[in-house]
Tab-separated table of C-alpha atoms and ligand atoms in Angstrom:
chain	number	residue	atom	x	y	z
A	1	UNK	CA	133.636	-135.383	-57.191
A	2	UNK	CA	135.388	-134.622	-60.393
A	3	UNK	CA	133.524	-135.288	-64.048
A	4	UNK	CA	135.978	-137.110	-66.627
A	5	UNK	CA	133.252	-136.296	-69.193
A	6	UNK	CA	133.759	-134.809	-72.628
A	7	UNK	CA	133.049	-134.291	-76.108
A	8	UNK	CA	135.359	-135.602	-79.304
A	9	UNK	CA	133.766	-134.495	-82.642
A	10	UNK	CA	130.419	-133.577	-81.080
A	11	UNK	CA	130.069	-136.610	-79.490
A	12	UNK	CA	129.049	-136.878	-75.719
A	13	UNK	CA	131.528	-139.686	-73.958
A	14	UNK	CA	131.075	-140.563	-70.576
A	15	UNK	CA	134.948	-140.326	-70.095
A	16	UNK	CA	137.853	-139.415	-72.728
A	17	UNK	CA	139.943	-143.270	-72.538
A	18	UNK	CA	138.768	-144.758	-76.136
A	19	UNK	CA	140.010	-148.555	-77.312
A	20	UNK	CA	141.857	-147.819	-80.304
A	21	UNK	CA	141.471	-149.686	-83.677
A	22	UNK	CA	142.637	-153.110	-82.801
A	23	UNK	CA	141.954	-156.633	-82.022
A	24	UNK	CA	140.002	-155.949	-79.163
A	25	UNK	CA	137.036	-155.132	-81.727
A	26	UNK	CA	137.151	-158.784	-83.234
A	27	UNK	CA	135.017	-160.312	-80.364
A	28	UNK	CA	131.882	-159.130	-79.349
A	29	UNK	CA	132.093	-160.040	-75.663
A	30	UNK	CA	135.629	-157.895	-75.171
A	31	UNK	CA	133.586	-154.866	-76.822
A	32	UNK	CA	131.164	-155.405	-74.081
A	33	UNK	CA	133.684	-155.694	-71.514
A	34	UNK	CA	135.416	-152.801	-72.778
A	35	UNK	CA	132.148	-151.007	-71.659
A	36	UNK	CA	131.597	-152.406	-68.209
A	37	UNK	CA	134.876	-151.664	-67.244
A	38	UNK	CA	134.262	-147.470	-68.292
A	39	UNK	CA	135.785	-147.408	-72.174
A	40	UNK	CA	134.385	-143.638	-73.083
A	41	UNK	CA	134.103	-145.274	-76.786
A	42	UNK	CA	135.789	-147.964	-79.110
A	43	UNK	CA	136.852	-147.720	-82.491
A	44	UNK	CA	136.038	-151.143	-84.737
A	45	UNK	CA	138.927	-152.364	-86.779
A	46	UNK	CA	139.889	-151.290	-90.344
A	47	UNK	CA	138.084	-152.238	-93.230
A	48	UNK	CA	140.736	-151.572	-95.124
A	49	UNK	CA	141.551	-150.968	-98.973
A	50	UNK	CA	142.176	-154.147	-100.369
A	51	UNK	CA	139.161	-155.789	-98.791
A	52	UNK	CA	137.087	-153.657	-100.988
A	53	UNK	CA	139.210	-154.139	-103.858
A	54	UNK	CA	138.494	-157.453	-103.647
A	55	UNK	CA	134.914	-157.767	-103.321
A	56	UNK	CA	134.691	-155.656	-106.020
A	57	UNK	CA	136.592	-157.692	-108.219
A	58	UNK	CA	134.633	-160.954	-107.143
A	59	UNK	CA	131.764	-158.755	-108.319
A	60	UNK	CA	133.095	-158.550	-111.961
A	61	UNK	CA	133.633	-162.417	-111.930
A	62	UNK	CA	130.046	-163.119	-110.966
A	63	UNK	CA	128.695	-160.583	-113.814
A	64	UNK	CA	131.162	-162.527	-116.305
A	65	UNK	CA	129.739	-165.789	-115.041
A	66	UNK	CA	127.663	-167.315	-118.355
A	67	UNK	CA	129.221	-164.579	-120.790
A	68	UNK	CA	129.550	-166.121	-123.729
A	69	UNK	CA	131.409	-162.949	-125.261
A	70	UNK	CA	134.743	-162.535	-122.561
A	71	UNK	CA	135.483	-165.906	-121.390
A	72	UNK	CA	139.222	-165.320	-120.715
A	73	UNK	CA	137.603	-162.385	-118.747
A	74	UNK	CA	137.211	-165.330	-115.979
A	75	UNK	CA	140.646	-166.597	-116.099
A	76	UNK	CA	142.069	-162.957	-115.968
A	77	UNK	CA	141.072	-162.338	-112.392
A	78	UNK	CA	143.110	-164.715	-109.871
A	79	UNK	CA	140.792	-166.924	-107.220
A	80	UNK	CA	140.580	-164.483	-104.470
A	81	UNK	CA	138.787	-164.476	-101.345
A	82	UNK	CA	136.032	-162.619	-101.031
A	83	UNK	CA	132.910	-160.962	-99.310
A	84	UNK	CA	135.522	-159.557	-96.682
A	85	UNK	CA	133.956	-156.127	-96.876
A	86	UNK	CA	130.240	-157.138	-96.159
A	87	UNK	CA	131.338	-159.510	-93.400
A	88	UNK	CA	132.996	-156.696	-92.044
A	89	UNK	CA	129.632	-154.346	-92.122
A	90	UNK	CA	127.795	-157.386	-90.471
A	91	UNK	CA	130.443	-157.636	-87.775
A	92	UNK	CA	130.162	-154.266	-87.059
A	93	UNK	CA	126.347	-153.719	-87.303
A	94	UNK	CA	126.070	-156.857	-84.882
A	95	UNK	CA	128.806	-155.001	-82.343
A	96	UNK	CA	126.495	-151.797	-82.455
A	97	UNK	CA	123.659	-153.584	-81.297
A	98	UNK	CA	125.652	-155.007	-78.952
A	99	UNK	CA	126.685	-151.911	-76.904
A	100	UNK	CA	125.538	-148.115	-76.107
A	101	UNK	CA	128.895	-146.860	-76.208
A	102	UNK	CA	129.823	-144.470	-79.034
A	103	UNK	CA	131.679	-146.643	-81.543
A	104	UNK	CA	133.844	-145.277	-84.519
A	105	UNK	CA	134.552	-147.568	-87.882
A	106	UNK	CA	137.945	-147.071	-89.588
A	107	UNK	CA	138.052	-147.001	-93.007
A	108	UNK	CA	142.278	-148.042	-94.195
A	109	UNK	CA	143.285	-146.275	-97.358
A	110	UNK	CA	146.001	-145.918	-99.973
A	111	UNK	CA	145.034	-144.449	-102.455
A	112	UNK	CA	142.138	-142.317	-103.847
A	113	UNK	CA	139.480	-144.668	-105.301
A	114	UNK	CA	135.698	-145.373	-105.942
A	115	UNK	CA	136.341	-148.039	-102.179
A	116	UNK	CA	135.022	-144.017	-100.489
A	117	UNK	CA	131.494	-145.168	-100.928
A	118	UNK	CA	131.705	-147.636	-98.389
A	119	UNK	CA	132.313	-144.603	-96.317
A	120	UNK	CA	128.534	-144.674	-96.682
A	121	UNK	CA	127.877	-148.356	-95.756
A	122	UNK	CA	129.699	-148.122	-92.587
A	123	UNK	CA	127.815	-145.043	-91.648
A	124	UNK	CA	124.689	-147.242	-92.156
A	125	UNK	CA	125.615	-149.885	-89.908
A	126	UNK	CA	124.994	-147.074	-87.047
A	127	UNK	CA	128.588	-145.968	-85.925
A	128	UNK	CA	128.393	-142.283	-84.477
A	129	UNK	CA	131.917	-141.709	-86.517
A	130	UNK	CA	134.397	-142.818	-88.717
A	131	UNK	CA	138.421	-142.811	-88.426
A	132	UNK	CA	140.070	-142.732	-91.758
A	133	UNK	CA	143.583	-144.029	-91.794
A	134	UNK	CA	145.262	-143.157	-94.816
A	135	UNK	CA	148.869	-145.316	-94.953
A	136	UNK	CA	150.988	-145.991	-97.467
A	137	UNK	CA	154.794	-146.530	-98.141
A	138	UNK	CA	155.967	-144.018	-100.473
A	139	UNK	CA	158.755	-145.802	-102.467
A	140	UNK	CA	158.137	-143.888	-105.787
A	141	UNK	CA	161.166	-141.478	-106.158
A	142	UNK	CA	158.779	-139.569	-108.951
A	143	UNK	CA	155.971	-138.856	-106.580
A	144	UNK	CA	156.596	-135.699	-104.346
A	145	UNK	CA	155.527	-134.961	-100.640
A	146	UNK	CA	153.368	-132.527	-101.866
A	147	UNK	CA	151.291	-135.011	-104.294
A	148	UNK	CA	151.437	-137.388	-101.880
A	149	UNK	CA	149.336	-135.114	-99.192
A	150	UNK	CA	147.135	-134.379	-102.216
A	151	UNK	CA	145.937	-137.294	-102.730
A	152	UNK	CA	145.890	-137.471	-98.842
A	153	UNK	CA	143.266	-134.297	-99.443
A	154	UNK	CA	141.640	-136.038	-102.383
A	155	UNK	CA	140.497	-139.066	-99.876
A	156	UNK	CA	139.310	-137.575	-97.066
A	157	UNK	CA	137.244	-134.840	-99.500
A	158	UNK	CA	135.489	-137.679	-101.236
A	159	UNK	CA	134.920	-139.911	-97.554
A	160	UNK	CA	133.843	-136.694	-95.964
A	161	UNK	CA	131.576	-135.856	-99.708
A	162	UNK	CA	129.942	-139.633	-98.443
A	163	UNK	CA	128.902	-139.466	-95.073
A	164	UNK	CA	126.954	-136.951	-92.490
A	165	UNK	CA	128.824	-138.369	-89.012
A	166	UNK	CA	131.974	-136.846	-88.259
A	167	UNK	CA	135.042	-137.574	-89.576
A	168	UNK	CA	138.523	-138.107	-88.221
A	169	UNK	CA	141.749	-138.788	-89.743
A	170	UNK	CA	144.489	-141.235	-88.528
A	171	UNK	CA	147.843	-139.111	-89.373
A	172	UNK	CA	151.562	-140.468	-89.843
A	173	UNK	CA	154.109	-138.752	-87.543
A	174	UNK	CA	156.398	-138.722	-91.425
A	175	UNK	CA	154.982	-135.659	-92.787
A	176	UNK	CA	157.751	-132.671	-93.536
A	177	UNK	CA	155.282	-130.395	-91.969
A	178	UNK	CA	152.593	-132.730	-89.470
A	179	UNK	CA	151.087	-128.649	-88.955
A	180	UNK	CA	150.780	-127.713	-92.004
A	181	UNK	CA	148.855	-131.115	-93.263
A	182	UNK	CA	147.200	-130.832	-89.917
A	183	UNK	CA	145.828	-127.040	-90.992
A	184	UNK	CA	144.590	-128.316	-94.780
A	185	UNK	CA	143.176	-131.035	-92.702
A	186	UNK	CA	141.001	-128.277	-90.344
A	187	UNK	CA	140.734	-126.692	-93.783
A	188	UNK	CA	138.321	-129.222	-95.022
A	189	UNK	CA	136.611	-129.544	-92.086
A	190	UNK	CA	137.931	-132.550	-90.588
A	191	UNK	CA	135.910	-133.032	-87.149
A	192	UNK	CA	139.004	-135.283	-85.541
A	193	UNK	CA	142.895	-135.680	-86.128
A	194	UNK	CA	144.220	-139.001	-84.534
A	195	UNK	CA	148.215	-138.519	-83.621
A	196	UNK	CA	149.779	-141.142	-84.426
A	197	UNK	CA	149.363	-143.734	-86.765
A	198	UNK	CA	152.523	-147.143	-85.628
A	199	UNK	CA	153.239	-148.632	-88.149
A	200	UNK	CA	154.832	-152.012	-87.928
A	201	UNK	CA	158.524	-152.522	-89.258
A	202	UNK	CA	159.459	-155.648	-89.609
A	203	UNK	CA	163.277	-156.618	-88.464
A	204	UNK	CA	165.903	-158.852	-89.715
A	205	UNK	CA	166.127	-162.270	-89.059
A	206	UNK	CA	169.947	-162.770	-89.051
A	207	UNK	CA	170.160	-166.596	-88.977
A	208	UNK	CA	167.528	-166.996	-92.017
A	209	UNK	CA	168.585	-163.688	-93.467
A	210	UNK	CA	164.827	-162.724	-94.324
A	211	UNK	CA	162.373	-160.010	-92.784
A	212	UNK	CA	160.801	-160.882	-89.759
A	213	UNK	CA	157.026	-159.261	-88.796
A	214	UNK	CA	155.938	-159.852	-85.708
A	215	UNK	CA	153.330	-157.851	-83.606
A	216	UNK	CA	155.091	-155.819	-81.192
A	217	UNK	CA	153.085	-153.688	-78.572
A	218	UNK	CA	154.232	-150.384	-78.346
A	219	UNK	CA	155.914	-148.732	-74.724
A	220	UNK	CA	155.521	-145.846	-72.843
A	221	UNK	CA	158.895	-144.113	-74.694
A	222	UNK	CA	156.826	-143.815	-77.686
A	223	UNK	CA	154.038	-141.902	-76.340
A	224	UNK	CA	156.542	-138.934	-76.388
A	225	UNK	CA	156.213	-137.978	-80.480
A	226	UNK	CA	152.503	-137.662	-80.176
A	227	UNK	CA	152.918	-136.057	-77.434
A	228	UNK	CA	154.792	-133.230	-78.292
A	229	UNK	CA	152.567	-132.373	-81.661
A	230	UNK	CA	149.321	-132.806	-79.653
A	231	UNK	CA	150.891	-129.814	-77.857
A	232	UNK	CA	152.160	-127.875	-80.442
A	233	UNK	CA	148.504	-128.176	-82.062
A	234	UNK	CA	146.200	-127.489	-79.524
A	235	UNK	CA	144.337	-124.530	-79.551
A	236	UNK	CA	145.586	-124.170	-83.722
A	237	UNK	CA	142.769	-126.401	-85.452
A	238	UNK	CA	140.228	-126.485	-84.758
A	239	UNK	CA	139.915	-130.560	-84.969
A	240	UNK	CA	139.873	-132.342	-81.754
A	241	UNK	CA	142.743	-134.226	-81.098
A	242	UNK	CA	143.107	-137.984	-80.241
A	243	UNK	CA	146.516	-139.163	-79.240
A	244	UNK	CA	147.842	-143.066	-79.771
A	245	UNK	CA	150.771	-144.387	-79.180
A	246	UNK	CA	151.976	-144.742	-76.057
A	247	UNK	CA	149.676	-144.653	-73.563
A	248	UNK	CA	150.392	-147.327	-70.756
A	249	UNK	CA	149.479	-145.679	-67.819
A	250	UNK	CA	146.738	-143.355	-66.292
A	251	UNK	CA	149.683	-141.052	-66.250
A	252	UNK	CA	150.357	-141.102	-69.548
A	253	UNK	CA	146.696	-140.528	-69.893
A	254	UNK	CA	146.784	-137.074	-67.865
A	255	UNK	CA	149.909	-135.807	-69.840
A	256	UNK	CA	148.217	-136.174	-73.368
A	257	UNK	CA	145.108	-134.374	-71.904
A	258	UNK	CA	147.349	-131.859	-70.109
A	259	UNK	CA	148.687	-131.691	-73.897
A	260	UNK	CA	145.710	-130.866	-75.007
A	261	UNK	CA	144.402	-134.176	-76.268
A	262	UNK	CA	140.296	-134.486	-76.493
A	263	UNK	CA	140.779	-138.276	-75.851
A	264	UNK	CA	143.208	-140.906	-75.190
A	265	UNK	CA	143.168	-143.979	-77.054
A	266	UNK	CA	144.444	-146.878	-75.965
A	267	UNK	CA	145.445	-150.607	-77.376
A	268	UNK	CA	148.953	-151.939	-76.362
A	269	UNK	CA	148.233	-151.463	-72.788
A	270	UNK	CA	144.910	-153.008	-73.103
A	271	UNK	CA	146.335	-155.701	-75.014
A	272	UNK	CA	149.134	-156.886	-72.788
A	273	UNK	CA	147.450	-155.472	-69.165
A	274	UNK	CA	143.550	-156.817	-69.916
A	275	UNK	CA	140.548	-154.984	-70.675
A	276	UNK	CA	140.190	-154.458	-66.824
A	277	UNK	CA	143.685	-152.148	-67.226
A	278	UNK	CA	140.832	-149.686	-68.866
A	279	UNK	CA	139.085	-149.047	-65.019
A	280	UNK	CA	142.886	-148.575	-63.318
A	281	UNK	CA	143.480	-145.668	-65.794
A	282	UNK	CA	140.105	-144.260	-65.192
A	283	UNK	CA	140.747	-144.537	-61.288
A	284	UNK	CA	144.355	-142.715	-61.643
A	285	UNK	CA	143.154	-139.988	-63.897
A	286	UNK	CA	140.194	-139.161	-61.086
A	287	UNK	CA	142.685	-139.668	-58.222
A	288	UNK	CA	145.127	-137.351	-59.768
A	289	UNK	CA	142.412	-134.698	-60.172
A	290	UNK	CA	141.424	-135.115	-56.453
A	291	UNK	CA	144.788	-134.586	-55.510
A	292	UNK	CA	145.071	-131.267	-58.040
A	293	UNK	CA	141.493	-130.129	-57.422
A	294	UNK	CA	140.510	-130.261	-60.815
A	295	UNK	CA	136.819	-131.127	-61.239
A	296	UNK	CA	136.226	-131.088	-65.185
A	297	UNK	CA	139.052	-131.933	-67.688
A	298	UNK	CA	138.550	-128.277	-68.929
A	299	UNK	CA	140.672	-127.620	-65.687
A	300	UNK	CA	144.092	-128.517	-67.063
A	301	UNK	CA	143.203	-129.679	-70.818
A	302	UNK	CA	146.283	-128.268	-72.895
A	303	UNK	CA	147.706	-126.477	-69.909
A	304	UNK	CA	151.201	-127.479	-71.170
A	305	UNK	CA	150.361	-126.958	-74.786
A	306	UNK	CA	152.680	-124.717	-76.437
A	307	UNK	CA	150.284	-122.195	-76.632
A	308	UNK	CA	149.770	-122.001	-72.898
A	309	UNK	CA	153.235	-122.774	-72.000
A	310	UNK	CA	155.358	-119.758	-70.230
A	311	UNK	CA	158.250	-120.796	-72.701
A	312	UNK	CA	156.704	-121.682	-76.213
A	313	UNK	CA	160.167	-122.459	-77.537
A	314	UNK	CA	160.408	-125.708	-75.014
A	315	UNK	CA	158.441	-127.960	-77.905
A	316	UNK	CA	161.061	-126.856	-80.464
A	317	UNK	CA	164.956	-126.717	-81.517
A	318	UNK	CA	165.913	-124.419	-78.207
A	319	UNK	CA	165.035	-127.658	-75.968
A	320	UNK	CA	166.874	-129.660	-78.161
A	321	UNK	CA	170.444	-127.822	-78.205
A	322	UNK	CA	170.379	-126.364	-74.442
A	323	UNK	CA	170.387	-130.462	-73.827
A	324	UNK	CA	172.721	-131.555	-76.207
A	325	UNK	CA	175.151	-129.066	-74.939
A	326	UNK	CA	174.555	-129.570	-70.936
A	327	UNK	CA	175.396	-133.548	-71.432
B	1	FMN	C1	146.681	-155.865	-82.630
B	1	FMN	C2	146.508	-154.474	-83.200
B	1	FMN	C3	145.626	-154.260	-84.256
B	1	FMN	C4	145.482	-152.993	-84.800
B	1	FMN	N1	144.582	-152.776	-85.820
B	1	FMN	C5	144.424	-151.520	-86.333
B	1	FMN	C6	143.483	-151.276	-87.358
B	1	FMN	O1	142.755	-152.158	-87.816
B	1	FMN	N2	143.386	-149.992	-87.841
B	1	FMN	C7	144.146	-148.968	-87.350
B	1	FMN	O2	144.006	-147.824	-87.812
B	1	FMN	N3	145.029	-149.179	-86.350
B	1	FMN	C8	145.184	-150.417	-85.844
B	1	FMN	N4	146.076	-150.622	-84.834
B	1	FMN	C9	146.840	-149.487	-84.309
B	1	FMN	C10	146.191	-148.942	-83.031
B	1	FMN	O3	144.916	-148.404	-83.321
B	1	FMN	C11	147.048	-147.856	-82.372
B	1	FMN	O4	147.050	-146.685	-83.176
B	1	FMN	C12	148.501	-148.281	-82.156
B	1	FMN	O5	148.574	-149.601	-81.652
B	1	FMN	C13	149.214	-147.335	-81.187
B	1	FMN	O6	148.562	-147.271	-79.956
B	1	FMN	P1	149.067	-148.106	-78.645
B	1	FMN	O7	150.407	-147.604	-78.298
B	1	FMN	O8	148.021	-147.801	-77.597
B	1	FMN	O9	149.088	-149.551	-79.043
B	1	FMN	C14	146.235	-151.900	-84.277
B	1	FMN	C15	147.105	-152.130	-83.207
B	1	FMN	C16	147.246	-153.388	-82.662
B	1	FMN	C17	148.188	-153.569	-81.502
């Protein structure tokens, strides 16, 4: 009888599948369906950025309210919505009592900012960890890659300066160097690194000529970028790795752990197959290890990680130009 049991940022899960940040999270019963049908652990939905922004700035209008001294004050700040951010807390604090499961929040940055405290809020709704997803289009030709992963740095030293649960971060696949930012990550002892962020580009609507977003679930082709850097990393940082992206199968699920991947999260797949898809992969992974003879995921974990591969030049340009020039 094999064990899928693990551990991802000194967390006990029963099993490594975890429902990535995503709808799922926005109903309470799906949560707890995620958990009768095996989910090792979910992570909530972002609270992201501009939510705070804004309930901070609803904030300022309610201290100008009856100032006699700044009345254009109250016309200066537009009607926005607001008390996103607390609803968000309740939502999650209700979710925790709803399940045992471990359950991550995700905090959704741009930029550095005094929004890190609620770092601290979400830890007190009861999560066991946080996911920090720090995403932003760089457009400004004056801003370099290398300030841009500083103020990557700067954010998760100030969430991590908030909070006593672990912290994970939620990395782009566009960095010049994902090892390098991956190492100052480990560097500031980051307990997680989450490979891939997908992010949605919108198309061209040709008849309209205007940009078109729609939600499109990702597919199986895409799981091969995360992939490869979960095995270039594994057994360098000493983070543990989550993959996403491009996990549709309980295949796909044994070749990011045979990557080296400490769990497997999961949203596309759950999305478009039901929460119930969550139980198949379970049953493949097991049935796979059966077959193999594996009885703990330490049994193959990172076995074809570059570090335990018999040719470490297969993840890099070798691979690439022995198949260009056999076509
Ligand atoms: C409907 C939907 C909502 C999502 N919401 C979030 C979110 O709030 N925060 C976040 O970091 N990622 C979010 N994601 C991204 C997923 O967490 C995941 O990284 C991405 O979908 C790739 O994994 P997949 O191939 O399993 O879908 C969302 C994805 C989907 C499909």
């Amino acid at each position: 009888m094999s064990s899928l049991g693990t551990t991802y940022m000194g967390i006990p899960l029963k099993n490594p599948i975890v429902v990535a940040a995503s709808t799922i999270s926005h109903r309470v019963d799906r949560v707890r369906m995620a958990e009768e049908v095996g989910a090792g652990a979910l992570v909530i939905s972002s609270l992201f950025e501009e939510q705070i922004q804004m309930e901070q700035q609803h904030f300022m209008e309610q201290l100008a309210v009856g100032s006699e001294s700044f009345p254009e004050a109250l016309s200066y700040f537009p009607s926005i919505a607001h008390g996103e951010a607390s609803e968000h807390l309740m939502w999650i604090e209700k979710t925790r009592k709803a399940v045992r499961m471990p359950l991550f929040a995700s905090l959704n940055a741009v930029s550095p900012g005094a929004w890190a405290h609620y770092a601290r809020q979400l830890e007190a709704t009861g999560v066991d960890g946080l996911e920090l997803n720090v995403y932003a289009v760089a457009t400004d030709p004056d801003k370099s890659g290398l300030e841009i992963e500083k103020e990557l740095y700067e954010i998760v030293e100030s969430v991590k300066a908030e909070v006593k649960i672990p912290v994970a971060v939620k990395l782009s696949p566009f960095y010049t160097s994902v090892v390098n930012v991956a190492t100052e990550l480990d560097k500031r002892q980051v307990n997680g690194l989450v490979l891939f962020n997908r992010f949605l580009q919108p198309t061209i609507e040709i008849e309209t000529e205007s940009l078109h977003n729609e939600m499109v679930y990702s597919s199986a082709q895409e799981l091969r970028v995360p992939l490869r850097w979960i095995a270039l990393l594994y057994g360098r940082v000493q983070a543990d790795l989550a993959i996403t992206t491009g996990v549709h199968s309980g295949q796909d699920a044994i070749r990011a752990l045979l990557a080296g991947a400490t769990v497997v999260q999961v949203a596309s797949s759950v999305l478009k197959n039901g929460i119930p898809f969550i139980s198949t992969i379970l049953r493949d992974i097991e049935g796979w290890m059966a077959e193999k003879g594996y009885s703990t995921l330490g049994d193959f974990r990172g076995r074809v990680s570059q570090k335990n591969c018999d040719d470490p030049f297969v993840f890099e340009r070798a691979q690439y130009v022995r198949l260009l020039l056999s076509q």
